[in-house]
Tab-separated table of C-alpha atoms in Angstrom:
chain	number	residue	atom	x	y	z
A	1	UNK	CA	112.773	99.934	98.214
A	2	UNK	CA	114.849	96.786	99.044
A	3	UNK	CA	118.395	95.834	97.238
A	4	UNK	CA	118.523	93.905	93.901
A	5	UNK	CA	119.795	91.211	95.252
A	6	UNK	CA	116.307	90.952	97.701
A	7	UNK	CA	114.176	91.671	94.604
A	8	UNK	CA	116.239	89.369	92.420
A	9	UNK	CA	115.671	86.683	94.956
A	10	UNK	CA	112.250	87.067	95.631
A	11	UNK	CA	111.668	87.022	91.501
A	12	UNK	CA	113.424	83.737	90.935
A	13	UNK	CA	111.922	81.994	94.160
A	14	UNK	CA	108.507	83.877	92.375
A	15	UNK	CA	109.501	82.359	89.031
A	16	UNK	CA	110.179	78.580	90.359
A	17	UNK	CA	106.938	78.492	92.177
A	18	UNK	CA	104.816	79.412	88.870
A	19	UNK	CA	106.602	77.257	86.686
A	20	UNK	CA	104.673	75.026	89.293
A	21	UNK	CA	101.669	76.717	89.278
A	22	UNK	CA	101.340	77.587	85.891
A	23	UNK	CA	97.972	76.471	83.973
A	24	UNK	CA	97.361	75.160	87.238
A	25	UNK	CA	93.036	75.696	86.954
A	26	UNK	CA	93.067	77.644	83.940
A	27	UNK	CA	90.313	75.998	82.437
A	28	UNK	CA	88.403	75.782	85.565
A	29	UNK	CA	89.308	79.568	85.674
A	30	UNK	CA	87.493	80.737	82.418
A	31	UNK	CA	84.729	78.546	82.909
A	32	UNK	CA	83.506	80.211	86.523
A	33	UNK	CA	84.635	83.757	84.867
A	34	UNK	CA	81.751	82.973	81.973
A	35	UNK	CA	79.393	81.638	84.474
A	36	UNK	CA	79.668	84.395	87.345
A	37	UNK	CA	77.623	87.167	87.682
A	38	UNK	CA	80.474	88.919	88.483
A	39	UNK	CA	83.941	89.642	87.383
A	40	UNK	CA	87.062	89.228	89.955
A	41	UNK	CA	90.187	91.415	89.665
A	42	UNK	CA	93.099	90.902	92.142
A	43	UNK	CA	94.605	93.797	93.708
A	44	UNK	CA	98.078	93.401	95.475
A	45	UNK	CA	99.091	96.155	97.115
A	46	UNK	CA	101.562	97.753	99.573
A	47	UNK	CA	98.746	98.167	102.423
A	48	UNK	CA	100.953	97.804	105.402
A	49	UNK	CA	105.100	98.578	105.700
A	50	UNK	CA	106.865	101.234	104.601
A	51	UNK	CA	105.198	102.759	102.077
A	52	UNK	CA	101.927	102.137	102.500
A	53	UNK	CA	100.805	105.329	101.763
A	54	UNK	CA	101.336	104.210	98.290
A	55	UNK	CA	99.461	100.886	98.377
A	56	UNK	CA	96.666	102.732	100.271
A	57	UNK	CA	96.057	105.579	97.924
A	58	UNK	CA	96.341	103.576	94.930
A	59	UNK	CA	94.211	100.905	96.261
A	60	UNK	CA	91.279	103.682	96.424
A	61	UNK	CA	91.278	105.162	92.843
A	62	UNK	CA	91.113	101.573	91.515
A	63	UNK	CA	87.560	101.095	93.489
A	64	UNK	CA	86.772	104.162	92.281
A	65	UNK	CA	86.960	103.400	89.119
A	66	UNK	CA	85.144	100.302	89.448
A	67	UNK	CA	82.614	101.868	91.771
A	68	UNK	CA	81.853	103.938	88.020
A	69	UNK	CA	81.741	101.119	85.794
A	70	UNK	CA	79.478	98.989	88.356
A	71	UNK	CA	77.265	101.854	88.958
A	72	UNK	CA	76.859	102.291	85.037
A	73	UNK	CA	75.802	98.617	84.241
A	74	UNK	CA	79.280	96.590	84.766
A	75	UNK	CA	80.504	94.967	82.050
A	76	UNK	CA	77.957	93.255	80.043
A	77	UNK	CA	75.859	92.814	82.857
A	78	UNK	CA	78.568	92.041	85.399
A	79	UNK	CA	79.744	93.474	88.187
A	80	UNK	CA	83.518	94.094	88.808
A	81	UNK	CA	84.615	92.951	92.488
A	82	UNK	CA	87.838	93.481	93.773
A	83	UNK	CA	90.148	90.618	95.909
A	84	UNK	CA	92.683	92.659	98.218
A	85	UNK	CA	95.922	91.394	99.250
A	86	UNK	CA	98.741	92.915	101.322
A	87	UNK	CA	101.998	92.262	100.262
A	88	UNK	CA	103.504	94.277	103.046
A	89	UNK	CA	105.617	96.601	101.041
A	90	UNK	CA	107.766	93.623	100.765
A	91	UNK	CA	109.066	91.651	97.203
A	92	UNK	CA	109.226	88.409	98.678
A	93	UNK	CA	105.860	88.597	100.182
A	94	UNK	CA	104.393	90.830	96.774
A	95	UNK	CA	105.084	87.137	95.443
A	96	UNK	CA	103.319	85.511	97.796
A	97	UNK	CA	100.598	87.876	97.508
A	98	UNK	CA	99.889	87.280	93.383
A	99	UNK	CA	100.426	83.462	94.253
A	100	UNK	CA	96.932	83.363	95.881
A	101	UNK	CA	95.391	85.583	93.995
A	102	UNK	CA	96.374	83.922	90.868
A	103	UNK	CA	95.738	79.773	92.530
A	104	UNK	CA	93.182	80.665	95.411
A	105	UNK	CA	91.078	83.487	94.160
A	106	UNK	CA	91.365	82.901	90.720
A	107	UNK	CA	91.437	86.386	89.356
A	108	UNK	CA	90.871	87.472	85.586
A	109	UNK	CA	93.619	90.322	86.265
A	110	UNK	CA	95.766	92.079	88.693
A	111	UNK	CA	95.879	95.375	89.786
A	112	UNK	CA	99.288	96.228	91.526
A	113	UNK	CA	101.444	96.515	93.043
A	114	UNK	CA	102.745	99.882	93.405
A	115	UNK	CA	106.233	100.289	93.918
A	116	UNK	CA	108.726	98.434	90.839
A	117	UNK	CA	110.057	96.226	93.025
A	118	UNK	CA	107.163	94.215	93.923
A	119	UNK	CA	105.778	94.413	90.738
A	120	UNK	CA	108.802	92.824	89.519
A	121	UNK	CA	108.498	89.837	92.050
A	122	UNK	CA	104.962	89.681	90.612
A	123	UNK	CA	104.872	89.213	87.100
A	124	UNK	CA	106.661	85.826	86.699
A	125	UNK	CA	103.801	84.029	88.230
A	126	UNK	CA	101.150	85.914	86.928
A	127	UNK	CA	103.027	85.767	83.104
A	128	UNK	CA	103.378	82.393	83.863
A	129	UNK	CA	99.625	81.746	84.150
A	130	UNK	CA	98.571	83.900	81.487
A	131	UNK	CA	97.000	86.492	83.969
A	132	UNK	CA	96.994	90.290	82.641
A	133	UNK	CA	99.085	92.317	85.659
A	134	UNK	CA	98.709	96.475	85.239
A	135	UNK	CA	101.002	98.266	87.553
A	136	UNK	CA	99.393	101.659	88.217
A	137	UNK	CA	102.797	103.226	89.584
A	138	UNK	CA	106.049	101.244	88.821
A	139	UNK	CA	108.161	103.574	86.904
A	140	UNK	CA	110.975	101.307	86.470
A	141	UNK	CA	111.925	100.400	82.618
A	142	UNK	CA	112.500	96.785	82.913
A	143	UNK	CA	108.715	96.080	84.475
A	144	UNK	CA	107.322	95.745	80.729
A	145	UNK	CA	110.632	95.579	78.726
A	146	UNK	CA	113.416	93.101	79.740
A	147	UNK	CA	116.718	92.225	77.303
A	148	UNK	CA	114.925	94.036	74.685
A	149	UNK	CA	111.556	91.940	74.410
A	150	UNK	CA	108.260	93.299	75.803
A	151	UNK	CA	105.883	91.298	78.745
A	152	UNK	CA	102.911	90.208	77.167
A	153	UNK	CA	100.956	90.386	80.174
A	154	UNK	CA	102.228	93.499	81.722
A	155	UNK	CA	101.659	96.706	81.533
A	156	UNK	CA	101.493	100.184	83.874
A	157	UNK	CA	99.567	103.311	83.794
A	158	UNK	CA	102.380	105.760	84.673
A	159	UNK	CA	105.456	107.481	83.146
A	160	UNK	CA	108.670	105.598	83.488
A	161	UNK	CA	111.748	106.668	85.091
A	162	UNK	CA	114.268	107.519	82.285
A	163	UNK	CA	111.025	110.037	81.350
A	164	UNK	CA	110.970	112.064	84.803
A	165	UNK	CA	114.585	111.835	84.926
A	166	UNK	CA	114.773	113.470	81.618
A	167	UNK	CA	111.877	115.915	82.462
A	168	UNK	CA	113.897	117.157	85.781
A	169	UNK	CA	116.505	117.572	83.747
A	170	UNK	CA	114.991	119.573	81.358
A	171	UNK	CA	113.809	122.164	84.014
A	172	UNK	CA	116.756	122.518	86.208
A	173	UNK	CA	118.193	123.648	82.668
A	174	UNK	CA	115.874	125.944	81.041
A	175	UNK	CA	113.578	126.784	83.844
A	176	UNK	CA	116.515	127.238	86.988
A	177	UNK	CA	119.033	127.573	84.612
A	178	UNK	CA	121.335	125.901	86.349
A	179	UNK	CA	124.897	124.192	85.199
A	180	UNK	CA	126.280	122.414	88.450
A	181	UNK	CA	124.392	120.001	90.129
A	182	UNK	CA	124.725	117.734	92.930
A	183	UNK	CA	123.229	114.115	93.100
A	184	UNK	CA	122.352	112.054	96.507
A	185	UNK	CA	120.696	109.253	95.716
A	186	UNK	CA	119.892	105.907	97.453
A	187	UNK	CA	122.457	103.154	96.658
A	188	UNK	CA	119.854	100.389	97.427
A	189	UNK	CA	117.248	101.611	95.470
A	190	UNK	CA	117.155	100.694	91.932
A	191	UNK	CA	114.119	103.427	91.034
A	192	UNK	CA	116.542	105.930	92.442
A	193	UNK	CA	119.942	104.946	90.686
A	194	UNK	CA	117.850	104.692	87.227
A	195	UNK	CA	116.696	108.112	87.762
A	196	UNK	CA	120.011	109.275	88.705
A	197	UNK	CA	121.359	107.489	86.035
A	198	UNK	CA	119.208	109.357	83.670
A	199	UNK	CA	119.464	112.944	84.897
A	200	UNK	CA	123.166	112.789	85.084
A	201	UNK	CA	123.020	111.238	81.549
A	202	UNK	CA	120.818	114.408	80.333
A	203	UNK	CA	122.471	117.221	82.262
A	204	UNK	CA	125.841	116.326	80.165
A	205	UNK	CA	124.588	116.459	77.308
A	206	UNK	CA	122.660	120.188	77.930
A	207	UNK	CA	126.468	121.138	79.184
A	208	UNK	CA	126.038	120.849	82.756
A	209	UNK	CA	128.226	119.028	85.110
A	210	UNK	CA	127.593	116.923	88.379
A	211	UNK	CA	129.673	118.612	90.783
A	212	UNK	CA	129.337	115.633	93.292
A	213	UNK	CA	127.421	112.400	93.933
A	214	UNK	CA	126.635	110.624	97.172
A	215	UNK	CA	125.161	107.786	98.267
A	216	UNK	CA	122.519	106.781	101.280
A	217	UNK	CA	120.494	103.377	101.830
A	218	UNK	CA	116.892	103.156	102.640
A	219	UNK	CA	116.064	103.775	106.550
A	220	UNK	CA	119.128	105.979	107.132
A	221	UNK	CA	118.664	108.857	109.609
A	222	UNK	CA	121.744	110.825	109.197
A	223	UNK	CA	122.866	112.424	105.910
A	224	UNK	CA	125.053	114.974	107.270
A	225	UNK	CA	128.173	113.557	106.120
A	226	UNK	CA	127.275	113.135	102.300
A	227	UNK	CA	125.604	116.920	102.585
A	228	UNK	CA	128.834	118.350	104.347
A	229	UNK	CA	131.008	117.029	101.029
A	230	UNK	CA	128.186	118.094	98.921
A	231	UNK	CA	128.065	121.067	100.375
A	232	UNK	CA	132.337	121.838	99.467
A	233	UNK	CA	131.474	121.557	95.819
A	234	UNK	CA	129.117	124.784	95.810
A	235	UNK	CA	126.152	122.923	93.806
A	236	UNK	CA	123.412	124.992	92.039
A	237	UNK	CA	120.858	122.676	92.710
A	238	UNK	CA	121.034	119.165	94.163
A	239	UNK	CA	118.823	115.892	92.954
A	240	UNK	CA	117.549	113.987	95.241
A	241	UNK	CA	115.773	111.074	93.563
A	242	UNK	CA	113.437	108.855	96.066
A	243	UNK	CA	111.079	107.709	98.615
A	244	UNK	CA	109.367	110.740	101.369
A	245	UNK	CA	110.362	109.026	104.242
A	246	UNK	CA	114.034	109.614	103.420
A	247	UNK	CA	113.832	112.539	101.218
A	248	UNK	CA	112.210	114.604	104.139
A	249	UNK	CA	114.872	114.112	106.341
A	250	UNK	CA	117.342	114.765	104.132
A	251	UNK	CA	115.639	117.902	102.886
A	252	UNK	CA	115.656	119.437	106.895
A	253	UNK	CA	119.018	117.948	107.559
A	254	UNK	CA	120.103	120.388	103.971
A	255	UNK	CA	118.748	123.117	105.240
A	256	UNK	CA	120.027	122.859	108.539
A	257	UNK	CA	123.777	122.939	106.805
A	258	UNK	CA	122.450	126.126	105.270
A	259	UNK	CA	122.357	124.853	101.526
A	260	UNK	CA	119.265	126.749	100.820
A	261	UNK	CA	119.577	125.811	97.015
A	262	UNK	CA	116.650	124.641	94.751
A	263	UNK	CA	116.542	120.684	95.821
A	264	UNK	CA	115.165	118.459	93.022
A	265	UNK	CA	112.930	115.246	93.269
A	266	UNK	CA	110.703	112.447	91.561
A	267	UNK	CA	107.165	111.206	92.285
A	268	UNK	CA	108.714	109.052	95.185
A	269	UNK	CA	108.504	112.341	97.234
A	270	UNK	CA	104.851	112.586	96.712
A	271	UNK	CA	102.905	111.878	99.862
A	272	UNK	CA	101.779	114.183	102.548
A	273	UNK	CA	104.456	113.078	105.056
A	274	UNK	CA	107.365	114.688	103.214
A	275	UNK	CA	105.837	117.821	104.204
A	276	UNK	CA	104.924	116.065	108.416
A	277	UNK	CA	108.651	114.922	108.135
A	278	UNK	CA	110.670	117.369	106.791
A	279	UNK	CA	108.573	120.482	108.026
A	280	UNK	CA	107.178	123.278	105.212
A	281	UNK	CA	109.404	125.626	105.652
A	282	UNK	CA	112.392	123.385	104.798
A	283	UNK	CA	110.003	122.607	101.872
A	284	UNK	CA	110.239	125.911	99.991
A	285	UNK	CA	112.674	125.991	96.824
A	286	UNK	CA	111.955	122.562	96.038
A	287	UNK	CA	110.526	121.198	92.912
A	288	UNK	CA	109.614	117.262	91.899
A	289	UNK	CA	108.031	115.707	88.537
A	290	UNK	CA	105.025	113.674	88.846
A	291	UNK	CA	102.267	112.766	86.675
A	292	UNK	CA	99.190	114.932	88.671
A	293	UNK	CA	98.308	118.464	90.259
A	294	UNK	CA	95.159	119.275	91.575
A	295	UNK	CA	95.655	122.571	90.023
A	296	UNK	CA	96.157	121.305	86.862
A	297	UNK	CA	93.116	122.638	84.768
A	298	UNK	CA	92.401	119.706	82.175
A	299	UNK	CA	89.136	118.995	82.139
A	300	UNK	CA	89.365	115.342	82.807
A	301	UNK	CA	91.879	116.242	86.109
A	302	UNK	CA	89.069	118.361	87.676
A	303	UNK	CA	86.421	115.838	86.871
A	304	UNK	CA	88.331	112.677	88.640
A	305	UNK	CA	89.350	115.258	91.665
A	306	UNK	CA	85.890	116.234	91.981
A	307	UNK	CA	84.835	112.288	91.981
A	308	UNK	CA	87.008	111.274	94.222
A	309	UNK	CA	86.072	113.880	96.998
A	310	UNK	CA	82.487	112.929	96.667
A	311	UNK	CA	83.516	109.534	96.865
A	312	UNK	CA	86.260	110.226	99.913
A	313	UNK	CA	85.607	113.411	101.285
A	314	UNK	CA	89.390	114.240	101.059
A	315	UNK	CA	91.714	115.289	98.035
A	316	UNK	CA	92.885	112.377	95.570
A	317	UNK	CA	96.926	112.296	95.019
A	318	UNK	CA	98.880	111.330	92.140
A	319	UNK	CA	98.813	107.156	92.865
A	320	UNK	CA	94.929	107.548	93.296
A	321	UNK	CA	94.753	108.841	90.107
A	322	UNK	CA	97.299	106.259	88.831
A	323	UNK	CA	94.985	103.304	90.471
A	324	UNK	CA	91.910	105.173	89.152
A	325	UNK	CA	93.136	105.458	85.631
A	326	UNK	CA	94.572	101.552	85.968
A	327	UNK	CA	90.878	100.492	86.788
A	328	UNK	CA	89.733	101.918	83.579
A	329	UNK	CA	92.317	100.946	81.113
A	330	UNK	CA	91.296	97.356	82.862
A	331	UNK	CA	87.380	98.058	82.755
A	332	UNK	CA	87.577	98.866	79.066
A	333	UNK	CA	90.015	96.485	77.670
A	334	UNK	CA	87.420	93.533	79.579
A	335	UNK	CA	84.570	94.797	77.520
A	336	UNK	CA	86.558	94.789	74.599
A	337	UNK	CA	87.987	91.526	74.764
A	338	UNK	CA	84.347	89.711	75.897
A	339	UNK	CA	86.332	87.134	77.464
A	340	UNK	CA	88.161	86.439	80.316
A	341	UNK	CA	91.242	84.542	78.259
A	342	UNK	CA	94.107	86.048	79.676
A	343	UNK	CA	96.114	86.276	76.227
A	344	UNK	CA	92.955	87.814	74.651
A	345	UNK	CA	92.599	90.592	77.713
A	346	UNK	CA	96.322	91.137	77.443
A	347	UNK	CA	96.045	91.837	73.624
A	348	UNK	CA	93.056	94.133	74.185
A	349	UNK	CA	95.371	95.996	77.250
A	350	UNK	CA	97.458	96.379	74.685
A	351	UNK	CA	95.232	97.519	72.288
A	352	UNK	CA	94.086	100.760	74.079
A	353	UNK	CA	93.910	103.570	72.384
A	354	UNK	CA	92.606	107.195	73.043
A	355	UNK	CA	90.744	106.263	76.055
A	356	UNK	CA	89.026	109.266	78.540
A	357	UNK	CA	90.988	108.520	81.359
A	358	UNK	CA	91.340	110.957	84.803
A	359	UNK	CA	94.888	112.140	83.414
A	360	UNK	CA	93.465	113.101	79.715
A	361	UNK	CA	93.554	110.447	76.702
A	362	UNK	CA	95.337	107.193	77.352
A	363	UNK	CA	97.133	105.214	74.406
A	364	UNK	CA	99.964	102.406	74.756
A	365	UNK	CA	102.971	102.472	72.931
A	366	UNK	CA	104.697	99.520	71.735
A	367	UNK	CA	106.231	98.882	75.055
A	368	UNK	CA	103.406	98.341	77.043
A	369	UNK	CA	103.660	102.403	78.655
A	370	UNK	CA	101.011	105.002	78.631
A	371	UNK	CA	102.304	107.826	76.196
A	372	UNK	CA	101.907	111.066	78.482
A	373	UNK	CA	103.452	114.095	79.752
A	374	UNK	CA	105.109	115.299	83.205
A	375	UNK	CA	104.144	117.873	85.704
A	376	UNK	CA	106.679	120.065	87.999
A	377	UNK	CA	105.525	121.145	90.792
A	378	UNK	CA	106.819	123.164	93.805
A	379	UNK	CA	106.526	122.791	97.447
A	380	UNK	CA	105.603	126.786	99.081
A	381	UNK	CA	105.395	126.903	102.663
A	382	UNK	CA	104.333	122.824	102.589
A	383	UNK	CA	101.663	123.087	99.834
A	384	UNK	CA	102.338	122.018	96.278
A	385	UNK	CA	102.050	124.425	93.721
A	386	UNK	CA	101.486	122.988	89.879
A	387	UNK	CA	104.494	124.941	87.791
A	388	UNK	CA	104.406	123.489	84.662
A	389	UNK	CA	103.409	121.013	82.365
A	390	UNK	CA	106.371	119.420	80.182
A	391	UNK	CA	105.760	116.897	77.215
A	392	UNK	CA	109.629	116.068	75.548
């Protein structure tokens, strides 16, 4: 959401502090875990700022999950309990965040955050005190895999971006069967220059060409003037890779330049205020990968949708499922390590292997990412509509 430069600085200032903190109570730590009657997981999430929405949802499938394991028994007689903190939708305060969590609450494991950016202003203090992080939602490569080594004590429960890139890709080719796309994308984004990176990348190589690409920042208004040049090169389709609360206007402010081709997305546009924002009728002929439909008939889908409406009285969406799914890879991986030795948790994280999670079964690659498949679905008069299921 913010510029590298912001997330760059709030990682190093995140990085000096835990070289300070670092083993800081560690002992102390393990020695209340295997005394307590209960087991404490920190949750930093994106409760307030801009996208909330996010934090909020994914915040709910993780008690959800726990809600299930406590309800069952716990974990050898424990109970999971789960330490909030709001890190604003802000890296520099997603730092600040972990920090107490971490020194003050001394958690076993975080949960969070969402969005790659603060999960990337996370993980040097909780890697340097040996504390597990799983980030349900943060597609971004570089969150478990940086110059080529993987995090120990990182992982996510989601696809990652060069995957939905790819998987857009794929569709606008053999499913729209389009050649010449456009790309807008926001320049102070990294989740959205990866994924344009990517699609650009695959398109090429299928034989298509990008007709044109233009650039917006987060919290513009008016996109007129990158649509209008757009609009000169005759696109097939345009990509629009990132966050509702830009895409929406941008999709409205398209239409109302009467490019009424198919528009293209990511799992940033997932939230119920694209639709409030950009209106449902501007909606229709769009199309956006995520990892979730309701409509999606997989047995373990309908089980988790059907959970989470007793639980919430309202339909789950694709980050409570994340969150949900990140509270049982956790859940498990405790029981199986029978400690609460972060290096021993992390191994067992990374251990996991064929587990029944809400999405199907969940197994970790190498690199510390859940191997699974990508959904397209399509926006009809403001309701998504599941299209298809693509595994590359």
């Amino acid at each position: 959401m913010k510029t590298w430069k912001k997330v760059a600085s709030a990682a190093l200032a995140a990085m000096v502090f835990a070289s300070l903190t670092a083993g800081c109570g560690g002992g102390d730590k393990k020695k209340e875990a295997a005394n307590s009657k209960e087991i404490v997981v920190g949750a930093s999430f994106e409760l307030t700022g801009n996208v909330a929405n996010y934090g909020k949802s994914t915040l709910s499938g993780l008690k959800m999950a726990f809600d299930e394991v406590n309800k069952a028994g716990g974990i050898d007689g424990k109970k999971l309990r789960i330490v909030e903190s709001d890190n604003k939708s802000e890296p520099s305060e997603a730092g600040n965040s972990v920090t107490k969590l971490v020194t003050q609450d001394k958690v076993i494991a975080v949960v969070g955050p969402a969005t790659s950016g603060c999960v990337a202003a996370s993980t040097p203090i909780t890697t340097a005190n040996k504390v597990p992080l799983i980030a349900p939602c943060a597609t971004a490569p570089n969150i478990t895999v940086e110059n080529g080594k993987v995090k120990e004590f990182v992982f996510r429960s989601c696809f990652i971006d060069p995957f939905q890139g790819r998987v857009m890709a794929e569709f606008a080719d053999k499913n729209l069967k389009v050649k010449n796309v456009a790309i807008l994308y926001d320049a102070s984004s990294d989740y959205s220059k990866g994924l344009a990176e990517v699609f650009t990348k695959t398109m090429e190589e299928k034989g298509g060409k990008i007709v044109a690409k233009e650039a917006f920042l987060a919290k513009d208004l008016d996109f007129k003037s990158a649509l209008t040049k757009i609009k000169s090169t005759n696109p097939e389709a345009i990509y629009i890779p990132g966050y509702y609360e830009e895409v929406a206007k941008i999709i409205k402010q398209t239409r109302e330049l009467g490019l009424n081709v198919p528009l293209l997305g990511c799992d940033g546009w997932d939230s119920p205020k694209l639709v409030e924002i950009g209106g449902p009728e501007a909606l229709n002929n769009t199309y956006f990968s995520s990892a979730y439909s309701a409509q999606d008939k997989e047995p373990s889908v309908q089980k988790f949708i059907a959970g989470y409406k007793a639980m919430y009285n309202k339909e789950p969406d694709v980050f409570c499922m994340q969150g949900y799914n990140a509270g049982l890879i956790l859940a498990d991986a405790i029981k199986r390590a029978g400690t609460a030795d972060g290096t021993k948790l992390a191994a067992a994280i990374a251990a996991t292997k064929d587990l029944s999670v809400a999405s199907g079964k969940l197994t970790y690659d190498a690199d510390h990412n859940p191997i699974t498949s990508a959904i397209i679905i399509e926006l009809k008069d403001g309701v998504q509509t599941f299209k298809e299921k693509i595994t590359l």
